[in-house]
Amino acid sequence: MQQTLVPEAGVGTTEPSRRPQVLTAVAGFVIGASVIGMLWALSGVNAGALEDAQDACQALARVGTIPDTTDSAPGERPVAVLAPEILHRMTAARELSAAAAAANDTYRPLAEHIDGVSRMVFSLHFNQISGQRHLAQAEQLCTQL
């Protein structure tokens, strides 16, 4: 009778190392998590900026009709009285547009035009051609959001 010897497990056999597979999996996880985190962070900034810009446009719309006295006679300055809530809404529109521009430079023109409108409104100089131009530009930009 002939006996066959079977080697014991782990004795005389070499299994391939799993170290490269583990390192590859860990590296893939780290890279994937970094990319996902970066995309998540960037999407949050832009989404917040868009919402701020839209809210600024809504606040500007809620200001209502801003008097246009650019056609009044020279020396004749009609006095307009604005309710406090109009001034608060104008301030809100200016601040929200500034926040949108700070988060995303795409909204800088909107912020600049709303700022021009707010300067006209707060000074009560509704005969400023530049202020009326800023108002028209801001309204046009708002329709594009």
XYZ file of N, CA, C and O in Angstrom:
580
model
N 0.797 -1.154 0.000
C 0.000 0.000 0.000
C 0.851 1.232 0.000
O 1.746 1.362 0.797
N 0.443 2.065 -0.899
C 1.205 3.286 -1.032
C 0.421 4.422 -0.414
O -0.762 4.578 -0.641
N 1.093 5.252 0.368
C 0.467 6.381 1.049
C 0.721 7.660 0.270
O 1.824 7.905 -0.198
N -0.296 8.477 0.174
C -0.156 9.785 -0.473
C -0.148 10.844 0.612
O -1.026 10.881 1.468
N 0.842 11.667 0.547
C 0.935 12.735 1.537
C 0.266 13.989 1.007
O 0.518 14.432 -0.100
N -0.577 14.535 1.820
C -1.267 15.792 1.484
C -0.681 16.866 2.373
O -0.661 16.704 3.592
N -0.180 17.923 1.772
C 0.402 18.971 2.609
C -0.666 19.662 3.438
O -1.813 19.813 3.020
N -0.283 20.062 4.618
C -1.206 20.767 5.497
C -1.440 22.161 4.953
O -0.622 22.720 4.227
N -2.563 22.740 5.303
C -2.902 24.081 4.832
C -1.875 25.066 5.344
O -1.546 25.072 6.523
N -1.350 25.884 4.467
C -0.384 26.895 4.836
C 1.035 26.409 4.843
O 1.960 27.177 4.983
N 1.261 25.150 4.701
C 2.615 24.628 4.714
C 2.995 24.301 3.284
O 2.360 23.483 2.624
N 3.982 24.994 2.779
C 4.490 24.703 1.457
C 3.688 25.327 0.335
O 4.009 25.111 -0.799
N 2.618 26.028 0.611
C 1.848 26.705 -0.438
C 1.907 28.204 -0.188
O 1.922 28.663 0.953
N 1.915 28.961 -1.247
C 1.915 30.422 -1.110
C 0.697 30.985 -1.832
O 0.484 30.729 -3.020
N -0.111 31.725 -1.096
C -1.278 32.386 -1.690
C -0.849 33.766 -2.143
O -0.005 34.400 -1.508
N -1.419 34.244 -3.215
C -1.068 35.590 -3.665
C -1.516 36.622 -2.620
O -2.531 36.465 -1.959
N -0.735 37.667 -2.501
C -1.021 38.707 -1.507
C -2.253 39.515 -1.916
O -2.453 39.836 -3.079
N -3.058 39.860 -0.950
C -4.252 40.664 -1.193
C -3.981 42.146 -0.948
O -4.851 42.977 -1.104
N -2.791 42.464 -0.553
C -2.431 43.838 -0.223
C -2.692 44.806 -1.397
O -3.282 45.865 -1.186
N -2.303 44.513 -2.635
C -2.559 45.451 -3.736
C -4.053 45.694 -3.952
O -4.472 46.813 -4.238
N -4.853 44.655 -3.783
C -6.294 44.816 -3.951
C -6.883 45.715 -2.861
O -7.724 46.563 -3.129
N -6.432 45.503 -1.645
C -6.923 46.320 -0.534
C -6.506 47.778 -0.717
O -7.302 48.699 -0.540
N -5.251 48.002 -1.094
C -4.774 49.372 -1.308
C -5.524 50.051 -2.448
O -5.878 51.234 -2.369
N -5.804 49.309 -3.500
C -6.552 49.857 -4.628
C -7.972 50.219 -4.201
O -8.491 51.281 -4.565
N -8.595 49.357 -3.425
C -9.954 49.631 -2.957
C -9.987 50.860 -2.045
O -10.872 51.711 -2.165
N -9.035 50.977 -1.148
C -8.977 52.132 -0.240
C -8.726 53.414 -1.031
O -9.378 54.438 -0.809
N -7.796 53.370 -1.987
C -7.512 54.552 -2.802
C -8.740 54.955 -3.616
O -9.068 56.141 -3.732
N -9.437 53.991 -4.181
C -10.662 54.276 -4.937
C -11.728 54.905 -4.061
O -12.422 55.843 -4.472
N -11.858 54.399 -2.840
C -12.830 54.959 -1.910
C -12.492 56.409 -1.567
O -13.355 57.279 -1.569
N -11.241 56.683 -1.290
C -10.808 58.033 -0.923
C -11.021 58.999 -2.087
O -11.559 60.097 -1.911
N -10.623 58.591 -3.285
C -10.797 59.455 -4.456
C -12.281 59.683 -4.738
O -12.711 60.808 -4.983
N -13.061 58.641 -4.692
C -14.504 58.767 -4.926
C -15.179 59.670 -3.905
O -15.994 60.523 -4.250
N -14.834 59.497 -2.644
C -15.419 60.333 -1.590
C -15.018 61.793 -1.768
O -15.823 62.695 -1.549
N -13.773 62.018 -2.187
C -13.315 63.395 -2.408
C -14.073 64.054 -3.546
O -14.494 65.206 -3.442
N -14.258 63.338 -4.630
C -14.981 63.888 -5.785
C -16.438 64.162 -5.414
O -16.979 65.236 -5.719
N -17.076 63.242 -4.755
C -18.469 63.430 -4.334
C -18.574 64.620 -3.378
O -19.483 65.446 -3.497
N -17.674 64.732 -2.435
C -17.692 65.854 -1.497
C -17.506 67.187 -2.185
O -18.180 68.164 -1.872
N -16.598 67.230 -3.148
C -16.364 68.473 -3.882
C -17.591 68.854 -4.703
O -18.007 70.014 -4.715
N -18.194 67.899 -5.387
C -19.396 68.183 -6.168
C -20.543 68.627 -5.275
O -21.306 69.529 -5.624
N -20.679 68.011 -4.140
C -21.737 68.377 -3.207
C -21.529 69.802 -2.708
O -22.467 70.594 -2.640
N -20.301 70.144 -2.361
C -20.013 71.491 -1.866
C -20.258 72.538 -2.947
O -20.836 73.594 -2.676
N -19.834 72.264 -4.154
C -20.024 73.219 -5.242
C -21.489 73.369 -5.619
O -21.950 74.465 -5.935
N -22.237 72.299 -5.592
C -23.654 72.400 -5.954
C -24.419 73.182 -4.907
O -25.361 73.896 -5.224
N -24.017 73.105 -3.669
C -24.692 73.861 -2.622
C -24.481 75.347 -2.769
O -25.385 76.143 -2.555
N -23.297 75.764 -3.176
C -23.008 77.191 -3.342
C -23.831 77.768 -4.476
O -24.452 78.808 -4.347
N -23.844 77.096 -5.612
C -24.573 77.613 -6.755
C -26.068 77.596 -6.528
O -26.766 78.509 -6.947
N -26.567 76.563 -5.901
C -27.997 76.506 -5.643
C -28.404 77.627 -4.701
O -29.429 78.267 -4.884
N -27.613 77.903 -3.697
C -27.920 78.985 -2.771
C -27.856 80.337 -3.454
O -28.674 81.219 -3.189
N -26.909 80.517 -4.354
C -26.781 81.782 -5.073
C -27.981 82.000 -5.976
O -28.525 83.112 -6.043
N -28.416 80.968 -6.656
C -29.584 81.085 -7.529
C -30.822 81.440 -6.720
O -31.597 82.317 -7.112
N -30.995 80.777 -5.595
C -32.155 81.073 -4.741
C -32.096 82.506 -4.226
O -33.114 83.195 -4.181
N -30.913 82.973 -3.836
C -30.773 84.354 -3.380
C -31.109 85.332 -4.497
O -31.791 86.336 -4.268
N -30.644 85.050 -5.708
C -30.936 85.932 -6.841
C -32.433 85.953 -7.146
O -33.017 87.023 -7.385
N -33.067 84.788 -7.107
C -34.511 84.727 -7.348
C -35.281 85.458 -6.257
O -36.246 86.176 -6.537
N -34.861 85.295 -5.012
C -35.513 85.997 -3.907
C -35.310 87.508 -4.018
O -36.202 88.291 -3.684
N -34.136 87.933 -4.486
C -33.882 89.360 -4.692
C -34.837 89.913 -5.742
O -35.394 91.013 -5.577
N -35.052 89.156 -6.791
C -35.983 89.596 -7.835
C -37.413 89.652 -7.314
O -38.169 90.577 -7.661
N -37.777 88.698 -6.496
C -39.124 88.725 -5.909
C -39.289 89.919 -4.984
O -40.335 90.576 -4.982
N -38.272 90.226 -4.197
C -38.343 91.397 -3.306
C -38.428 92.676 -4.125
O -39.189 93.588 -3.784
N -37.677 92.756 -5.217
C -37.738 93.930 -6.080
C -39.126 94.070 -6.697
O -39.673 95.178 -6.764
N -39.702 92.965 -7.108
C -41.051 92.998 -7.677
C -42.075 93.449 -6.634
O -43.025 94.169 -6.956
N -41.862 93.052 -5.385
C -42.794 93.431 -4.321
C -42.648 94.890 -3.895
O -43.509 95.422 -3.216
N -41.553 95.535 -4.327
C -41.421 96.968 -4.061
C -42.562 97.705 -4.753
O -43.083 98.690 -4.251
N -42.965 97.196 -5.894
C -44.067 97.800 -6.631
C -43.543 98.792 -7.659
O -42.362 98.807 -8.007
N -44.431 99.636 -8.119
C -44.069 100.613 -9.143
C -43.238 101.721 -8.514
O -43.666 102.372 -7.565
N -42.076 101.909 -9.080
C -41.197 102.989 -8.619
C -41.474 104.186 -9.509
O -41.445 104.075 -10.735
N -41.785 105.334 -8.918
C -42.124 106.498 -9.740
C -40.995 106.852 -10.707
O -39.829 106.737 -10.375
N -41.389 107.282 -11.900
C -40.425 107.735 -12.904
C -40.725 109.204 -13.172
O -41.709 109.538 -13.830
N -39.895 110.062 -12.633
C -40.109 111.506 -12.799
C -39.053 112.120 -13.710
O -38.792 113.317 -13.631
N -38.477 111.304 -14.583
C -37.448 111.830 -15.485
C -38.030 112.807 -16.495
O -37.304 113.629 -17.045
N -39.349 112.757 -16.749
C -39.979 113.657 -17.715
C -40.490 114.944 -17.084
O -41.057 115.776 -17.782
N -40.317 115.114 -15.788
C -40.823 116.326 -15.139
C -39.972 117.526 -15.556
O -38.820 117.399 -15.948
N -40.584 118.677 -15.467
C -39.909 119.909 -15.881
C -38.699 120.173 -14.993
O -38.706 119.836 -13.806
N -37.657 120.807 -15.564
C -36.484 121.100 -14.737
C -36.861 122.021 -13.585
O -37.553 122.784 -13.671
N -36.450 121.937 -12.486
C -36.820 122.786 -11.356
C -38.064 122.289 -10.640
O -38.331 122.656 -9.510
N -38.861 121.476 -11.309
C -40.045 120.891 -10.687
C -39.651 119.517 -10.168
O -39.236 118.651 -10.916
N -39.727 119.345 -8.878
C -39.335 118.063 -8.282
C -40.494 117.507 -7.488
O -40.729 117.915 -6.353
N -41.270 116.617 -8.107
C -42.374 116.022 -7.367
C -41.848 115.251 -6.163
O -40.843 114.556 -6.257
N -42.509 115.383 -5.075
C -42.097 114.697 -3.852
C -42.870 113.393 -3.750
O -44.092 113.383 -3.775
N -42.143 112.317 -3.657
C -42.767 111.005 -3.511
C -42.500 110.504 -2.103
O -41.402 110.634 -1.582
N -43.514 109.969 -1.512
C -43.380 109.401 -0.172
C -43.556 107.896 -0.312
O -44.516 107.421 -0.899
N -42.592 107.172 0.199
C -42.640 105.719 0.127
C -42.899 105.141 1.509
O -42.355 105.616 2.503
N -43.713 104.114 1.540
C -44.019 103.442 2.805
C -42.777 102.720 3.312
O -41.936 102.283 2.520
N -42.656 102.592 4.617
C -41.470 101.918 5.184
C -41.266 100.493 4.655
O -40.132 100.070 4.456
N -42.360 99.771 4.408
C -42.194 98.392 3.929
C -41.563 98.351 2.536
O -40.855 97.405 2.194
N -41.774 99.389 1.743
C -41.136 99.447 0.427
C -39.625 99.585 0.599
O -38.849 98.929 -0.099
N -39.221 100.418 1.520
C -37.788 100.589 1.766
C -37.168 99.306 2.312
O -36.039 98.952 1.952
N -37.911 98.593 3.150
C -37.407 97.317 3.677
C -37.264 96.287 2.557
O -36.278 95.544 2.521
N -38.226 96.241 1.657
C -38.142 95.291 0.544
C -36.989 95.651 -0.393
O -36.304 94.768 -0.909
N -36.772 96.949 -0.583
C -35.665 97.384 -1.427
C -34.334 96.984 -0.789
O -33.422 96.513 -1.474
N -34.247 97.137 0.526
C -33.041 96.718 1.241
C -32.847 95.211 1.124
O -31.727 94.731 0.899
N -33.937 94.462 1.249
C -33.847 93.004 1.135
C -33.380 92.608 -0.262
O -32.517 91.726 -0.408
N -33.907 93.245 -1.282
C -33.506 92.935 -2.653
C -32.019 93.221 -2.847
O -31.297 92.421 -3.443
N -31.568 94.354 -2.319
C -30.151 94.711 -2.468
C -29.255 93.705 -1.749
O -28.250 93.246 -2.285
N -29.600 93.340 -0.527
C -28.767 92.425 0.255
C -28.771 91.009 -0.324
O -27.739 90.346 -0.357
N -29.929 90.535 -0.775
C -29.988 89.198 -1.364
C -29.209 89.126 -2.674
O -28.525 88.141 -2.945
N -29.297 90.178 -3.472
C -28.533 90.164 -4.729
C -27.033 90.237 -4.449
O -26.238 89.620 -5.153
N -26.648 90.968 -3.407
C -25.230 91.026 -3.034
C -24.748 89.661 -2.541
O -23.630 89.241 -2.846
N -25.593 88.956 -1.800
C -25.228 87.612 -1.328
C -25.090 86.650 -2.508
O -24.168 85.825 -2.537
N -25.976 86.750 -3.482
C -25.893 85.893 -4.664
C -24.613 86.175 -5.436
O -23.925 85.249 -5.882
N -24.266 87.452 -5.581
C -23.048 87.826 -6.311
C -21.794 87.376 -5.568
O -20.803 87.000 -6.192
N -21.841 87.401 -4.238
C -20.682 86.962 -3.453
C -20.459 85.461 -3.603
O -19.331 84.991 -3.621
N -21.541 84.714 -3.734
C -21.434 83.261 -3.859
C -21.123 82.821 -5.287
O -20.445 81.824 -5.499
N -21.618 83.584 -6.260
C -21.422 83.209 -7.664
C -21.338 84.488 -8.488
O -22.296 85.251 -8.555
N -20.216 84.704 -9.109
C -19.951 85.949 -9.834
C -20.909 86.171 -11.010
O -21.017 87.282 -11.512
N -21.624 85.149 -11.411
C -22.596 85.279 -12.495
C -23.674 86.308 -12.152
O -24.210 86.961 -13.040
N -23.971 86.459 -10.877
C -25.046 87.344 -10.447
C -24.563 88.758 -10.124
O -25.326 89.581 -9.634
N -23.308 89.070 -10.420
C -22.768 90.404 -10.146
C -23.522 91.502 -10.888
O -23.843 92.528 -10.305
N -23.842 91.347 -12.190
C -24.599 92.408 -12.876
C -25.954 92.678 -12.218
O -26.367 93.839 -12.091
N -26.633 91.626 -11.794
C -27.913 91.814 -11.109
C -27.722 92.618 -9.838
O -28.473 93.561 -9.567
N -26.710 92.276 -9.061
C -26.442 92.994 -7.811
C -26.114 94.455 -8.074
O -26.574 95.344 -7.351
N -25.345 94.721 -9.116
C -24.981 96.106 -9.428
C -26.198 96.922 -9.845
O -26.356 98.081 -9.435
N -27.087 96.328 -10.638
C -28.282 97.058 -11.078
C -29.258 97.279 -9.917
O -29.825 98.366 -9.786
N -29.435 96.266 -9.086
C -30.331 96.448 -7.940
C -29.751 97.475 -6.976
O -30.484 98.276 -6.393
N -28.433 97.501 -6.829
C -27.807 98.521 -5.992
C -28.072 99.921 -6.558
O -28.359 100.857 -5.811
N -27.991 100.065 -7.869
C -28.287 101.357 -8.501
C -29.729 101.787 -8.266
O -30.009 102.965 -8.013
N -30.645 100.831 -8.336
C -32.056 101.132 -8.064
C -32.225 101.551 -6.611
O -32.924 102.525 -6.306
N -31.564 100.839 -5.710
C -31.727 101.152 -4.283
C -31.190 102.544 -3.956
O -31.781 103.275 -3.162
N -30.082 102.930 -4.588
C -29.552 104.282 -4.354
C -30.553 105.340 -4.817
O -30.749 106.349 -4.149
N -31.208 105.092 -5.944
C -32.216 106.029 -6.433
C -33.409 106.076 -5.468
O -33.904 107.156 -5.133
N -33.863 104.924 -5.034
C -35.038 104.868 -4.148
C -34.741 105.523 -2.808
O -35.533 106.323 -2.303
N -33.593 105.216 -2.214
C -33.282 105.755 -0.892
C -33.046 107.259 -0.925
O -33.286 107.954 0.054
N -32.574 107.770 -2.063
C -32.358 109.217 -2.166
C -33.627 109.951 -2.574
O -33.671 111.180 -2.527
N -34.646 109.209 -2.983
C -35.920 109.760 -3.463
C -35.739 110.647 -4.693
O -36.540 111.516 -4.970
N -34.685 110.401 -5.448
C -34.452 111.112 -6.706
C -34.898 110.214 -7.852
O -34.076 109.577 -8.514
N -36.184 110.156 -8.078
C -36.733 109.261 -9.088
C -36.545 109.801 -10.504
O -36.922 109.161 -11.462
N -35.959 110.996 -10.603
C -35.697 111.569 -11.914
C -34.303 111.202 -12.428
O -33.881 111.702 -13.454
N -33.605 110.324 -11.730
C -32.281 109.887 -12.180
C -32.428 108.928 -13.351
O -33.014 107.859 -13.218
N -31.916 109.346 -14.481
C -31.991 108.491 -15.661
C -31.214 107.201 -15.425
O -31.663 106.115 -15.804
N -30.059 107.296 -14.759
C -29.267 106.086 -14.506
C -30.015 105.126 -13.581
O -29.959 103.911 -13.763
N -30.729 105.660 -12.600
C -31.506 104.807 -11.699
C -32.630 104.089 -12.432
O -32.876 102.903 -12.202
N -33.296 104.800 -13.329
C -34.369 104.178 -14.108
C -33.790 103.132 -15.068
O -34.394 102.094 -15.309
N -32.596 103.399 -15.600
C -31.919 102.424 -16.476
C -31.545 101.173 -15.679
O -31.724 100.044 -16.143
N -31.040 101.382 -14.446
C -30.714 100.232 -13.582
C -31.963 99.405 -13.299
O -31.901 98.174 -13.283
N -33.086 100.071 -13.084
C -34.340 99.363 -12.814
C -34.733 98.499 -14.018
O -35.074 97.319 -13.856
N -34.664 99.062 -15.212
C -35.026 98.300 -16.411
C -34.088 97.110 -16.604
O -34.536 96.000 -16.939
N -32.799 97.305 -16.369
C -31.829 96.220 -16.525
C -32.047 95.128 -15.467
O -31.958 93.930 -15.774
N -32.315 95.542 -14.242
C -32.549 94.556 -13.173
C -33.794 93.725 -13.476
O -33.791 92.497 -13.314
N -34.846 94.383 -13.933
C -36.075 93.645 -14.266
C -35.823 92.681 -15.416
O -36.343 91.569 -15.424
N -35.027 93.100 -16.392
C -34.714 92.222 -17.518
C -33.901 91.008 -17.045
O -34.178 89.870 -17.451
N -32.914 91.226 -16.191
C -32.112 90.112 -15.673
C -32.974 89.164 -14.843
O -32.760 87.947 -14.871
N -33.923 89.716 -14.121
C -34.807 88.869 -13.303
C -35.659 87.949 -14.164
O -35.943 86.818 -13.765
N -36.065 88.418 -15.343
C -36.872 87.542 -16.210
C -36.052 86.388 -16.763
O -36.618 85.392 -17.195
N -34.720 86.502 -16.741
C -33.861 85.460 -17.277
C -33.495 84.388 -16.248
O -32.847 83.408 -16.603
N -33.867 84.581 -14.994
C -33.518 83.588 -13.969
C -34.461 82.404 -14.017
O -35.567 82.419 -14.199
